[in-house]
Short mmCIF file of C-alpha atoms in Angstrom, two decimals:
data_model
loop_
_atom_site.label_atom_id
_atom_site.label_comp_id
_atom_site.label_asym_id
_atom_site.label_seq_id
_atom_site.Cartn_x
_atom_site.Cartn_y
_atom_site.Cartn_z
CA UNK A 25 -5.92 11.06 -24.73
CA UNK A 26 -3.36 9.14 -26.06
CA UNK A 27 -2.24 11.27 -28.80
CA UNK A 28 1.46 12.36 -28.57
CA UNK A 29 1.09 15.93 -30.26
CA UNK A 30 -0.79 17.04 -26.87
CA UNK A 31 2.33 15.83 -24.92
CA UNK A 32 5.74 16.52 -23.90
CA UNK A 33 8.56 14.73 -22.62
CA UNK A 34 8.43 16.49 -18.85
CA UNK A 35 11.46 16.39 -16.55
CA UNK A 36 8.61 16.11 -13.39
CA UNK A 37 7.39 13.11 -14.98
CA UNK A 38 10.49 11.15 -15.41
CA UNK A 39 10.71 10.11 -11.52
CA UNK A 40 6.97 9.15 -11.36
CA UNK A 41 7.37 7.30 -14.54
CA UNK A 42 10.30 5.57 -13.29
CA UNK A 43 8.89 4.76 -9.51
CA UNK A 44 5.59 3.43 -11.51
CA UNK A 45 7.75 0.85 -13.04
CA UNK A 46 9.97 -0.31 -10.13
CA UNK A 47 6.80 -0.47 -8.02
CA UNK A 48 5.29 -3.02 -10.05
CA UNK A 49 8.80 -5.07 -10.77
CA UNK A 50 9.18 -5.18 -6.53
CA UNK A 51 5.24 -6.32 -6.30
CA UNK A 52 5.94 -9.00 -8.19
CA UNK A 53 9.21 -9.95 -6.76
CA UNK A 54 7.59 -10.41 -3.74
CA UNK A 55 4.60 -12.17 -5.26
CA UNK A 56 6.71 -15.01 -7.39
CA UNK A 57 8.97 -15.50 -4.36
CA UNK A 58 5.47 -16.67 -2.24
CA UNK A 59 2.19 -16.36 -3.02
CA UNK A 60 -0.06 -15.68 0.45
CA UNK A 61 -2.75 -13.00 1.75
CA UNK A 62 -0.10 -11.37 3.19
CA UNK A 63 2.07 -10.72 -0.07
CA UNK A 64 -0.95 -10.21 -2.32
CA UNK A 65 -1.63 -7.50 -0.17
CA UNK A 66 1.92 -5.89 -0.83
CA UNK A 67 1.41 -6.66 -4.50
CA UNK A 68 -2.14 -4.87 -4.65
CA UNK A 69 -0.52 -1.66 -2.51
CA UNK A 70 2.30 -1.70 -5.23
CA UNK A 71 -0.05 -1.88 -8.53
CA UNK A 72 -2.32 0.88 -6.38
CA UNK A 73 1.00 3.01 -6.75
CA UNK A 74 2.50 2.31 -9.91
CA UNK A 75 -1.22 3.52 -11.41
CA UNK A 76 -0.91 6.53 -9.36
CA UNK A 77 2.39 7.34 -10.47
CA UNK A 78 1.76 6.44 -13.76
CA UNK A 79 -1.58 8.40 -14.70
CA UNK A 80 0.37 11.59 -12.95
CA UNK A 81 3.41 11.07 -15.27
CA UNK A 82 0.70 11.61 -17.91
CA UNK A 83 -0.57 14.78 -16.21
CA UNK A 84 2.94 16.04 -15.93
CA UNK A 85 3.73 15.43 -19.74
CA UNK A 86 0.22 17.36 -20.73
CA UNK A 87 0.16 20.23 -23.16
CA UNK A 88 -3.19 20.99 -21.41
CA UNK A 89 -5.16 21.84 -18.68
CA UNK A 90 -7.70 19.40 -20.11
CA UNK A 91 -5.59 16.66 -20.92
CA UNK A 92 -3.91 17.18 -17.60
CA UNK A 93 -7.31 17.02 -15.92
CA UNK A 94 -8.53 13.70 -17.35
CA UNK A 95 -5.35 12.18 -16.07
CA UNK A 96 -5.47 14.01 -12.86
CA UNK A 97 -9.15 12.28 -12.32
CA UNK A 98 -7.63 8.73 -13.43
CA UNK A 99 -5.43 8.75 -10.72
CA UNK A 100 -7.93 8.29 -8.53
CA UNK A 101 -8.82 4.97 -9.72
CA UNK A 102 -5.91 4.04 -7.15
CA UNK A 103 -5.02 7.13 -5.37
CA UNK A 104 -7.81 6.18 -2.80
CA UNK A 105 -7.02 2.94 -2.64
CA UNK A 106 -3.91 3.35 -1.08
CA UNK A 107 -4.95 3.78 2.43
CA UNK A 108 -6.90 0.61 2.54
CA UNK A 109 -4.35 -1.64 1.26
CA UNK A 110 -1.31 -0.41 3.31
CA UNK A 111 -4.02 -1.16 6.22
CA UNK A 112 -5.09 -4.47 4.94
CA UNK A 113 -1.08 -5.45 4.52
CA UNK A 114 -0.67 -4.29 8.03
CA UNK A 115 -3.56 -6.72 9.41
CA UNK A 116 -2.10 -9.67 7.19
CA UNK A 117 1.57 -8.82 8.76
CA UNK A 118 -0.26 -8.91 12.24
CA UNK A 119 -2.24 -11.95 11.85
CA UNK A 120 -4.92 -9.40 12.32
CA UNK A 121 -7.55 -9.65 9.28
CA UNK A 122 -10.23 -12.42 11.08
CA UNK A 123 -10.41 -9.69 13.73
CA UNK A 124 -10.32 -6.68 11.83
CA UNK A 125 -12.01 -7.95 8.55
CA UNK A 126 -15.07 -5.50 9.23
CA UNK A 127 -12.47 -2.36 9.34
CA UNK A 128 -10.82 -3.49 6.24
CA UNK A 129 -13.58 -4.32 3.73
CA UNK A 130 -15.17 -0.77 5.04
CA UNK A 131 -11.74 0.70 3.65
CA UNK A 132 -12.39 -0.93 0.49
CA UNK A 133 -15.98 0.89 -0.12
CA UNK A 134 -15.07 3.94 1.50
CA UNK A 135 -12.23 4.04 -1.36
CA UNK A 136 -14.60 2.72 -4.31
CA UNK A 137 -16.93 5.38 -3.38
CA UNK A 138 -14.18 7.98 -2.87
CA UNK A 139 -12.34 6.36 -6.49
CA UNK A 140 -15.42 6.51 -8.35
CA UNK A 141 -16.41 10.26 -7.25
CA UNK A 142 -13.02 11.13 -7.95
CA UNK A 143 -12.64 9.69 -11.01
CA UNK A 144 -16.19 10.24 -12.81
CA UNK A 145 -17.24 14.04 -11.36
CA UNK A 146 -15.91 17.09 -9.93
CA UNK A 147 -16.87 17.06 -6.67
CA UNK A 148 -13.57 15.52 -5.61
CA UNK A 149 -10.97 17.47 -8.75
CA UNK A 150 -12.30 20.59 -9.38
CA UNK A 151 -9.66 21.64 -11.83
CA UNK A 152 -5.72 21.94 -12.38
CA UNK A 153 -3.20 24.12 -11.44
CA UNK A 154 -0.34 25.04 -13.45
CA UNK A 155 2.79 24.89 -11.28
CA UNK A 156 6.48 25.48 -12.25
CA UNK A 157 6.52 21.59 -12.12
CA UNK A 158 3.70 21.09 -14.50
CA UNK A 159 -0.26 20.89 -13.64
CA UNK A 160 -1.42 19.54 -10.79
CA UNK A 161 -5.03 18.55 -9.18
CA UNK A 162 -6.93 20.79 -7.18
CA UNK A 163 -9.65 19.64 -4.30
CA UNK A 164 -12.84 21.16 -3.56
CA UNK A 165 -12.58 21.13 0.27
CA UNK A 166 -16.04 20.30 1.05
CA UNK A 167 -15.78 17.11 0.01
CA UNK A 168 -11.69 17.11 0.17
CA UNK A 169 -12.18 16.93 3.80
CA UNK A 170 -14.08 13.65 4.62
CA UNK A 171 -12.11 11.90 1.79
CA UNK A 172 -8.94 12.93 4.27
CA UNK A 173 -10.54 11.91 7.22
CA UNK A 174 -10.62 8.48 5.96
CA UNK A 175 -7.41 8.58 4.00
CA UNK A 176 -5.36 9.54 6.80
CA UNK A 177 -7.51 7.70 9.67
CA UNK A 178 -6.67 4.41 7.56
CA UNK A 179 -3.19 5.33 7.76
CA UNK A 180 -3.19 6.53 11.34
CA UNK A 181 -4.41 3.16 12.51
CA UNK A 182 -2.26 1.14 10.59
CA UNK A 183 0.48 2.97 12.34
CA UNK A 184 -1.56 2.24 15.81
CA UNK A 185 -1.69 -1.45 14.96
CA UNK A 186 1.89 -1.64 14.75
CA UNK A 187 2.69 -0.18 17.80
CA UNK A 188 0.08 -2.04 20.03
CA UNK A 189 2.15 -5.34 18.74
CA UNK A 190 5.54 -4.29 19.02
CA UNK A 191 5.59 -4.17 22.70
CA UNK A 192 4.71 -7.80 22.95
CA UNK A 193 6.61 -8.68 20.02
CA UNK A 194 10.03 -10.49 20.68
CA UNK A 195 13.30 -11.82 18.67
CA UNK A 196 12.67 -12.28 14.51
CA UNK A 197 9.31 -10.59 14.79
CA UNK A 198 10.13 -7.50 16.93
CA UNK A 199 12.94 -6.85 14.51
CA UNK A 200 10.36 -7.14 11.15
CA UNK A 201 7.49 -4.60 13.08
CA UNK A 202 10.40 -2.03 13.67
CA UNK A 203 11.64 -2.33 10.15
CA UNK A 204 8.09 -1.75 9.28
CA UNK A 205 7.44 1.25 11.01
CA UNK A 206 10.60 2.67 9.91
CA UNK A 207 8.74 2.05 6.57
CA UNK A 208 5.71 3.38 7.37
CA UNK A 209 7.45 6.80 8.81
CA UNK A 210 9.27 6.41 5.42
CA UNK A 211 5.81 6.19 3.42
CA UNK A 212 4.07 9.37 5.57
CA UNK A 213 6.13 11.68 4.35
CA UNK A 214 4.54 10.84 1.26
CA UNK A 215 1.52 12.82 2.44
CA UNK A 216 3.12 16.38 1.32
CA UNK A 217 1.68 15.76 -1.77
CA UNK A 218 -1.92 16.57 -0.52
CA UNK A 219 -0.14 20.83 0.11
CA UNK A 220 -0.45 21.62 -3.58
CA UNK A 221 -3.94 19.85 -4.14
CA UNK A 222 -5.13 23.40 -2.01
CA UNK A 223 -3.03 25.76 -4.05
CA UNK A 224 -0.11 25.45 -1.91
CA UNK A 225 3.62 26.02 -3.72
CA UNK A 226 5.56 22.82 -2.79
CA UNK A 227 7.15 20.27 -4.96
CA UNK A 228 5.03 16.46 -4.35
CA UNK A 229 7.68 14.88 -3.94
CA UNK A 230 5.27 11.91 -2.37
CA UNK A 231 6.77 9.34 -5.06
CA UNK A 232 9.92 9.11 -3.16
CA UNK A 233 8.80 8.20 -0.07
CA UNK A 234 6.22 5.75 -1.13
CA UNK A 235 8.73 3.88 -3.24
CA UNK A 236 11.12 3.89 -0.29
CA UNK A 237 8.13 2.17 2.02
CA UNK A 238 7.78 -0.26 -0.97
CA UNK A 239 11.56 -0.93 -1.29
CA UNK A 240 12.53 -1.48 2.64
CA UNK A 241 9.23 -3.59 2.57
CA UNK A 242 10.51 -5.76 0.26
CA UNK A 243 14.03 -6.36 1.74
CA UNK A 244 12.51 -7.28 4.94
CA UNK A 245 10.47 -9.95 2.57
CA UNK A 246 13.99 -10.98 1.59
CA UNK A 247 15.84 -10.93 5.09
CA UNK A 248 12.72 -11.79 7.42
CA UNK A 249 10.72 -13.81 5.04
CA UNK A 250 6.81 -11.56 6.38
CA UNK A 251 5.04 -14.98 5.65
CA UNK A 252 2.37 -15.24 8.23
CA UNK A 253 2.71 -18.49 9.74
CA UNK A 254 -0.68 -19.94 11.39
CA UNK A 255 0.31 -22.37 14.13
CA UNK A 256 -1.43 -24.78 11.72
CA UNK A 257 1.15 -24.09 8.87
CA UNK A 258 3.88 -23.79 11.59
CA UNK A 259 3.06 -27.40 12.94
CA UNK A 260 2.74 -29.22 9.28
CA UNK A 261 6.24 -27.49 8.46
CA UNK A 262 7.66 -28.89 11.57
CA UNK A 263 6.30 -32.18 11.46
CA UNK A 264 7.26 -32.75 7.96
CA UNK A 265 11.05 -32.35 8.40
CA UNK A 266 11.15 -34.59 11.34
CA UNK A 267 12.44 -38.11 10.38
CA UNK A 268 11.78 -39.77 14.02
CA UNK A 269 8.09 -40.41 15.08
CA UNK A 270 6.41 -38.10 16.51
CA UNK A 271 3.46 -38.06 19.08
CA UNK A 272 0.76 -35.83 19.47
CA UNK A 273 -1.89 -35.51 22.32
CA UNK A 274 -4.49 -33.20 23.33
CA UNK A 275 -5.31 -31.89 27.01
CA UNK A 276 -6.21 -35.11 27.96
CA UNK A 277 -3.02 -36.94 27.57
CA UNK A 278 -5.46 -39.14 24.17
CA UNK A 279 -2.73 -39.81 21.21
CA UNK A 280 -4.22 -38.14 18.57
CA UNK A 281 -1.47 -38.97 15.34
CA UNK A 282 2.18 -40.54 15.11
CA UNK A 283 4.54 -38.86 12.16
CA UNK A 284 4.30 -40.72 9.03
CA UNK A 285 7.66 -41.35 8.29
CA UNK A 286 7.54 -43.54 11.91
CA UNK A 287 4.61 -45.41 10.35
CA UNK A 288 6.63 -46.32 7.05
#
Protein backbone atom coordinates (compact mmCIF):
# COMPACT_ATOMS: atom_id res chain seq x y z
CA UNK A 1 0.00 0.00 0.00
CA UNK A 2 2.86 1.92 0.41
CA UNK A 3 4.37 1.65 -2.90
CA UNK A 4 4.84 5.02 -4.73
CA UNK A 5 4.31 3.71 -8.43
CA UNK A 6 0.41 3.32 -7.45
CA UNK A 7 0.47 7.05 -6.40
CA UNK A 8 0.40 10.51 -7.47
CA UNK A 9 1.18 13.74 -6.12
CA UNK A 10 -2.77 15.04 -5.99
CA UNK A 11 -3.58 18.75 -5.73
CA UNK A 12 -6.92 17.49 -3.39
CA UNK A 13 -4.53 15.95 -1.15
CA UNK A 14 -2.21 18.74 -0.47
CA UNK A 15 -4.75 20.63 2.03
CA UNK A 16 -5.62 17.37 3.93
CA UNK A 17 -2.01 16.56 4.07
CA UNK A 18 -1.20 19.86 5.32
CA UNK A 19 -4.30 20.20 8.00
CA UNK A 20 -3.10 16.48 9.17
CA UNK A 21 0.12 18.01 10.18
CA UNK A 22 -0.93 21.31 11.83
CA UNK A 23 -3.57 19.31 13.72
CA UNK A 24 -1.16 17.30 15.46
CA UNK A 25 1.58 20.34 15.98
CA UNK A 26 -1.66 22.44 17.79
CA UNK A 27 -2.55 19.05 19.92
CA UNK A 28 0.53 19.11 21.24
CA UNK A 29 0.91 22.74 21.80
CA UNK A 30 -1.82 22.54 23.92
CA UNK A 31 -0.69 19.34 25.59
CA UNK A 32 3.12 20.59 26.58
CA UNK A 33 1.66 23.93 27.69
CA UNK A 34 -0.60 21.72 30.53
CA UNK A 35 -1.19 18.39 30.81
CA UNK A 36 -5.06 17.73 32.30
CA UNK A 37 -8.31 15.63 31.26
CA UNK A 38 -9.42 18.50 29.76
CA UNK A 39 -6.41 19.07 27.23
CA UNK A 40 -5.83 15.37 26.63
CA UNK A 41 -9.13 15.44 25.38
CA UNK A 42 -8.25 18.26 22.77
CA UNK A 43 -5.08 16.35 22.00
CA UNK A 44 -7.01 12.92 21.33
CA UNK A 45 -9.79 15.03 19.05
CA UNK A 46 -6.67 16.48 17.16
CA UNK A 47 -4.69 13.00 16.54
CA UNK A 48 -8.52 11.61 15.67
CA UNK A 49 -8.21 14.31 12.80
CA UNK A 50 -4.83 14.42 11.65
CA UNK A 51 -5.43 10.34 10.95
CA UNK A 52 -8.48 11.24 9.15
CA UNK A 53 -6.92 13.71 7.10
CA UNK A 54 -4.03 11.86 6.64
CA UNK A 55 -5.34 8.28 5.42
CA UNK A 56 -7.69 10.54 2.90
CA UNK A 57 -4.58 12.38 1.55
CA UNK A 58 -3.61 8.79 0.67
CA UNK A 59 -6.96 8.10 -1.00
CA UNK A 60 -6.67 11.30 -2.90
CA UNK A 61 -3.05 10.49 -4.21
CA UNK A 62 -4.36 6.76 -5.37
CA UNK A 63 -3.85 5.48 -8.87
CA UNK A 64 -6.72 3.10 -7.88
CA UNK A 65 -9.98 2.38 -6.94
CA UNK A 66 -8.44 -0.34 -4.76
CA UNK A 67 -5.74 1.46 -3.30
CA UNK A 68 -8.12 4.31 -2.78
CA UNK A 69 -10.50 1.93 -1.02
CA UNK A 70 -8.10 0.48 1.56
CA UNK A 71 -7.34 4.01 2.58
CA UNK A 72 -10.87 5.09 2.40
CA UNK A 73 -11.64 2.10 5.10
CA UNK A 74 -8.49 3.29 7.29
CA UNK A 75 -9.96 6.41 7.84
CA UNK A 76 -12.31 5.08 9.84
CA UNK A 77 -9.98 4.02 12.45
CA UNK A 78 -10.65 7.80 13.57
CA UNK A 79 -13.33 9.12 11.42
CA UNK A 80 -15.83 7.71 14.08
CA UNK A 81 -14.09 8.73 16.74
CA UNK A 82 -14.53 12.18 16.22
CA UNK A 83 -17.92 12.65 17.63
CA UNK A 84 -17.06 11.16 20.94
CA UNK A 85 -14.08 13.12 21.65
CA UNK A 86 -15.35 16.63 20.66
CA UNK A 87 -18.20 15.43 23.27
CA UNK A 88 -15.87 14.18 25.86
CA UNK A 89 -13.74 17.72 25.47
CA UNK A 90 -17.01 19.45 25.86
CA UNK A 91 -17.85 17.58 29.32
CA UNK A 92 -14.12 18.22 30.53
CA UNK A 93 -14.62 22.12 29.49
CA UNK A 94 -17.97 21.91 31.54
CA UNK A 95 -16.78 20.18 34.53
CA UNK A 96 -19.30 17.75 33.24
CA UNK A 97 -17.59 14.13 32.85
CA UNK A 98 -18.53 12.65 36.73
CA UNK A 99 -22.08 13.37 35.55
CA UNK A 100 -22.01 12.44 32.11
CA UNK A 101 -19.30 9.65 32.26
CA UNK A 102 -22.05 6.97 31.24
CA UNK A 103 -22.86 9.14 27.89
CA UNK A 104 -19.27 9.44 27.10
CA UNK A 105 -17.73 5.96 27.48
CA UNK A 106 -21.06 4.79 25.39
CA UNK A 107 -19.57 7.22 22.62
CA UNK A 108 -16.42 5.44 22.85
CA UNK A 109 -18.00 1.80 21.97
CA UNK A 110 -20.53 3.07 19.78
CA UNK A 111 -17.36 4.45 17.72
CA UNK A 112 -15.10 1.19 18.24
CA UNK A 113 -17.92 -0.75 16.95
CA UNK A 114 -18.73 1.76 14.20
CA UNK A 115 -14.42 2.06 13.56
CA UNK A 116 -14.00 -1.51 13.45
CA UNK A 117 -17.07 -2.24 10.94
CA UNK A 118 -15.84 0.48 8.99
CA UNK A 119 -12.54 -0.33 8.83
CA UNK A 120 -12.52 -4.34 8.53
CA UNK A 121 -15.91 -4.97 6.14
CA UNK A 122 -18.15 -3.40 3.77
CA UNK A 123 -21.07 -2.93 5.44
CA UNK A 124 -20.08 0.62 6.34
CA UNK A 125 -17.68 1.53 2.62
CA UNK A 126 -19.15 -0.17 0.01
CA UNK A 127 -16.86 1.14 -2.64
CA UNK A 128 -15.28 4.47 -4.19
CA UNK A 129 -16.30 6.98 -6.34
CA UNK A 130 -14.21 8.67 -8.75
CA UNK A 131 -14.87 12.43 -8.53
CA UNK A 132 -13.18 15.32 -10.43
CA UNK A 133 -11.34 15.71 -7.02
CA UNK A 134 -10.09 12.20 -6.86
CA UNK A 135 -11.97 8.97 -5.27
CA UNK A 136 -13.97 9.20 -2.58
CA UNK A 137 -15.94 6.67 -0.07
CA UNK A 138 -19.29 5.60 -0.64
CA UNK A 139 -21.91 4.41 2.30
CA UNK A 140 -24.30 1.70 2.15
CA UNK A 141 -27.28 3.52 3.74
CA UNK A 142 -28.62 0.77 5.71
CA UNK A 143 -26.11 0.82 7.95
CA UNK A 144 -24.92 4.59 6.93
CA UNK A 145 -27.90 5.66 8.77
CA UNK A 146 -27.54 4.52 12.46
CA UNK A 147 -23.76 5.27 12.24
CA UNK A 148 -25.24 9.10 11.57
CA UNK A 149 -27.62 8.94 14.13
CA UNK A 150 -24.93 8.61 16.58
CA UNK A 151 -22.37 10.70 14.80
CA UNK A 152 -24.42 13.65 14.63
CA UNK A 153 -26.51 13.02 18.02
CA UNK A 154 -22.91 13.16 19.74
CA UNK A 155 -22.40 16.32 18.09
CA UNK A 156 -25.87 17.72 18.59
CA UNK A 157 -25.53 17.35 22.33
CA UNK A 158 -22.29 18.66 22.68
CA UNK A 159 -23.71 21.73 21.12
CA UNK A 160 -26.81 21.36 23.77
CA UNK A 161 -24.33 21.17 26.63
CA UNK A 162 -22.91 24.35 25.76
CA UNK A 163 -25.82 26.23 25.58
CA UNK A 164 -27.54 24.91 28.84
CA UNK A 165 -24.19 26.52 30.59
CA UNK A 166 -23.84 29.63 28.90
CA UNK A 167 -26.84 31.18 30.35
CA UNK A 168 -25.52 30.76 33.83
CA UNK A 169 -22.11 31.34 32.84
CA UNK A 170 -20.63 34.85 33.77
CA UNK A 171 -17.29 37.10 33.20
CA UNK A 172 -13.92 34.84 31.98
CA UNK A 173 -16.08 31.78 31.53
CA UNK A 174 -19.06 33.17 29.56
CA UNK A 175 -16.53 34.67 27.21
CA UNK A 176 -14.52 30.97 26.72
CA UNK A 177 -18.28 28.97 26.11
CA UNK A 178 -19.08 31.66 23.37
CA UNK A 179 -15.69 31.36 21.80
CA UNK A 180 -16.44 27.72 21.86
CA UNK A 181 -19.53 27.63 20.18
CA UNK A 182 -18.32 29.93 17.65
CA UNK A 183 -15.93 26.91 17.25
CA UNK A 184 -18.22 24.39 17.25
CA UNK A 185 -20.52 26.31 14.44
CA UNK A 186 -17.01 26.59 12.85
CA UNK A 187 -16.41 22.64 13.10
CA UNK A 188 -20.29 21.71 11.74
CA UNK A 189 -19.79 22.90 8.68
CA UNK A 190 -17.40 20.25 8.50
CA UNK A 191 -20.31 17.84 8.10
CA UNK A 192 -20.66 18.57 4.12
CA UNK A 193 -18.34 16.03 3.72
CA UNK A 194 -20.92 13.21 4.51
CA UNK A 195 -22.96 14.77 0.63
CA UNK A 196 -20.49 12.91 -1.55
CA UNK A 197 -20.30 9.64 0.67
CA UNK A 198 -24.16 9.17 -1.18
CA UNK A 199 -23.00 10.06 -4.65
CA UNK A 200 -23.63 13.62 -4.24
CA UNK A 201 -21.24 16.21 -6.50
CA UNK A 202 -19.77 18.60 -3.85
CA UNK A 203 -16.23 19.33 -3.00
CA UNK A 204 -15.52 17.95 1.12
CA UNK A 205 -14.20 20.65 1.96
CA UNK A 206 -14.77 19.33 5.83
CA UNK A 207 -10.84 19.77 6.51
CA UNK A 208 -11.24 23.43 6.68
CA UNK A 209 -13.64 23.76 9.09
CA UNK A 210 -12.40 21.17 11.44
CA UNK A 211 -8.96 22.72 11.49
CA UNK A 212 -10.56 26.11 12.10
CA UNK A 213 -12.53 24.47 15.36
CA UNK A 214 -9.03 23.10 16.29
CA UNK A 215 -7.21 26.45 15.72
CA UNK A 216 -9.79 28.99 17.61
CA UNK A 217 -9.76 26.13 20.29
CA UNK A 218 -6.40 26.50 20.84
CA UNK A 219 -6.15 30.35 21.04
CA UNK A 220 -8.76 30.36 23.62
CA UNK A 221 -6.19 27.73 25.45
CA UNK A 222 -3.74 30.60 24.99
CA UNK A 223 -5.98 33.72 25.95
CA UNK A 224 -8.44 31.91 28.52
CA UNK A 225 -6.17 29.27 29.78
CA UNK A 226 -9.64 26.11 29.45
CA UNK A 227 -7.93 24.45 32.56
CA UNK A 228 -10.74 23.12 34.59
CA UNK A 229 -10.23 24.29 37.96
CA UNK A 230 -11.94 22.01 40.83
CA UNK A 231 -12.61 24.22 43.83
CA UNK A 232 -10.03 21.83 45.34
CA UNK A 233 -7.25 22.94 42.85
CA UNK A 234 -8.70 26.52 43.02
CA UNK A 235 -8.26 26.60 46.93
CA UNK A 236 -4.51 24.94 47.03
CA UNK A 237 -3.57 27.65 44.26
CA UNK A 238 -4.92 30.33 46.41
CA UNK A 239 -3.64 29.29 49.58
CA UNK A 240 -0.22 28.76 48.32
CA UNK A 241 0.45 32.35 47.15
CA UNK A 242 -0.77 33.83 50.31
CA UNK A 243 2.17 34.87 52.60
CA UNK A 244 -0.14 35.89 55.76
CA UNK A 245 -1.88 33.04 57.75
CA UNK A 246 -4.72 31.92 56.82
CA UNK A 247 -7.77 30.31 58.66
CA UNK A 248 -10.06 27.84 57.62
CA UNK A 249 -13.38 26.59 59.27
CA UNK A 250 -16.18 24.48 58.39
CA UNK A 251 -20.06 25.15 59.05
CA UNK A 252 -19.51 24.97 62.48
CA UNK A 253 -17.26 27.84 63.04
CA UNK A 254 -14.22 24.39 64.14
CA UNK A 255 -10.61 25.70 62.73
CA UNK A 256 -9.81 23.13 60.56
CA UNK A 257 -5.91 24.35 59.16
CA UNK A 258 -3.75 27.69 59.45
CA UNK A 259 -1.45 28.49 56.11
CA UNK A 260 1.91 27.12 56.45
CA UNK A 261 3.91 29.91 55.78
CA UNK A 262 2.05 31.46 59.26
CA UNK A 263 3.29 28.30 60.99
CA UNK A 264 7.04 28.83 59.82
Amino acid sequence: MLDSSFYTLSPAALPTAATSLLMLLLGASVIRRRVSRLTLAFGALTAFASIWFMAFSFMYSARDAAHALWWSRMAYLAVPMMAPAIYHFTVEMLHLYERRKAAVWLGWALAAFFGAIGTTSDLLVTRVKLFWWGYYPQYRPVVAIPFLIFFFGYLIVSLAEFLRAYPASRGVERKRIRLLLIALGVAYLGCVDFLPKFGINVYPFGYAPIFGFVLIVALAFRRYDLLALTPSLASQEIISTMADALFVCDADGRIQFANRAAES
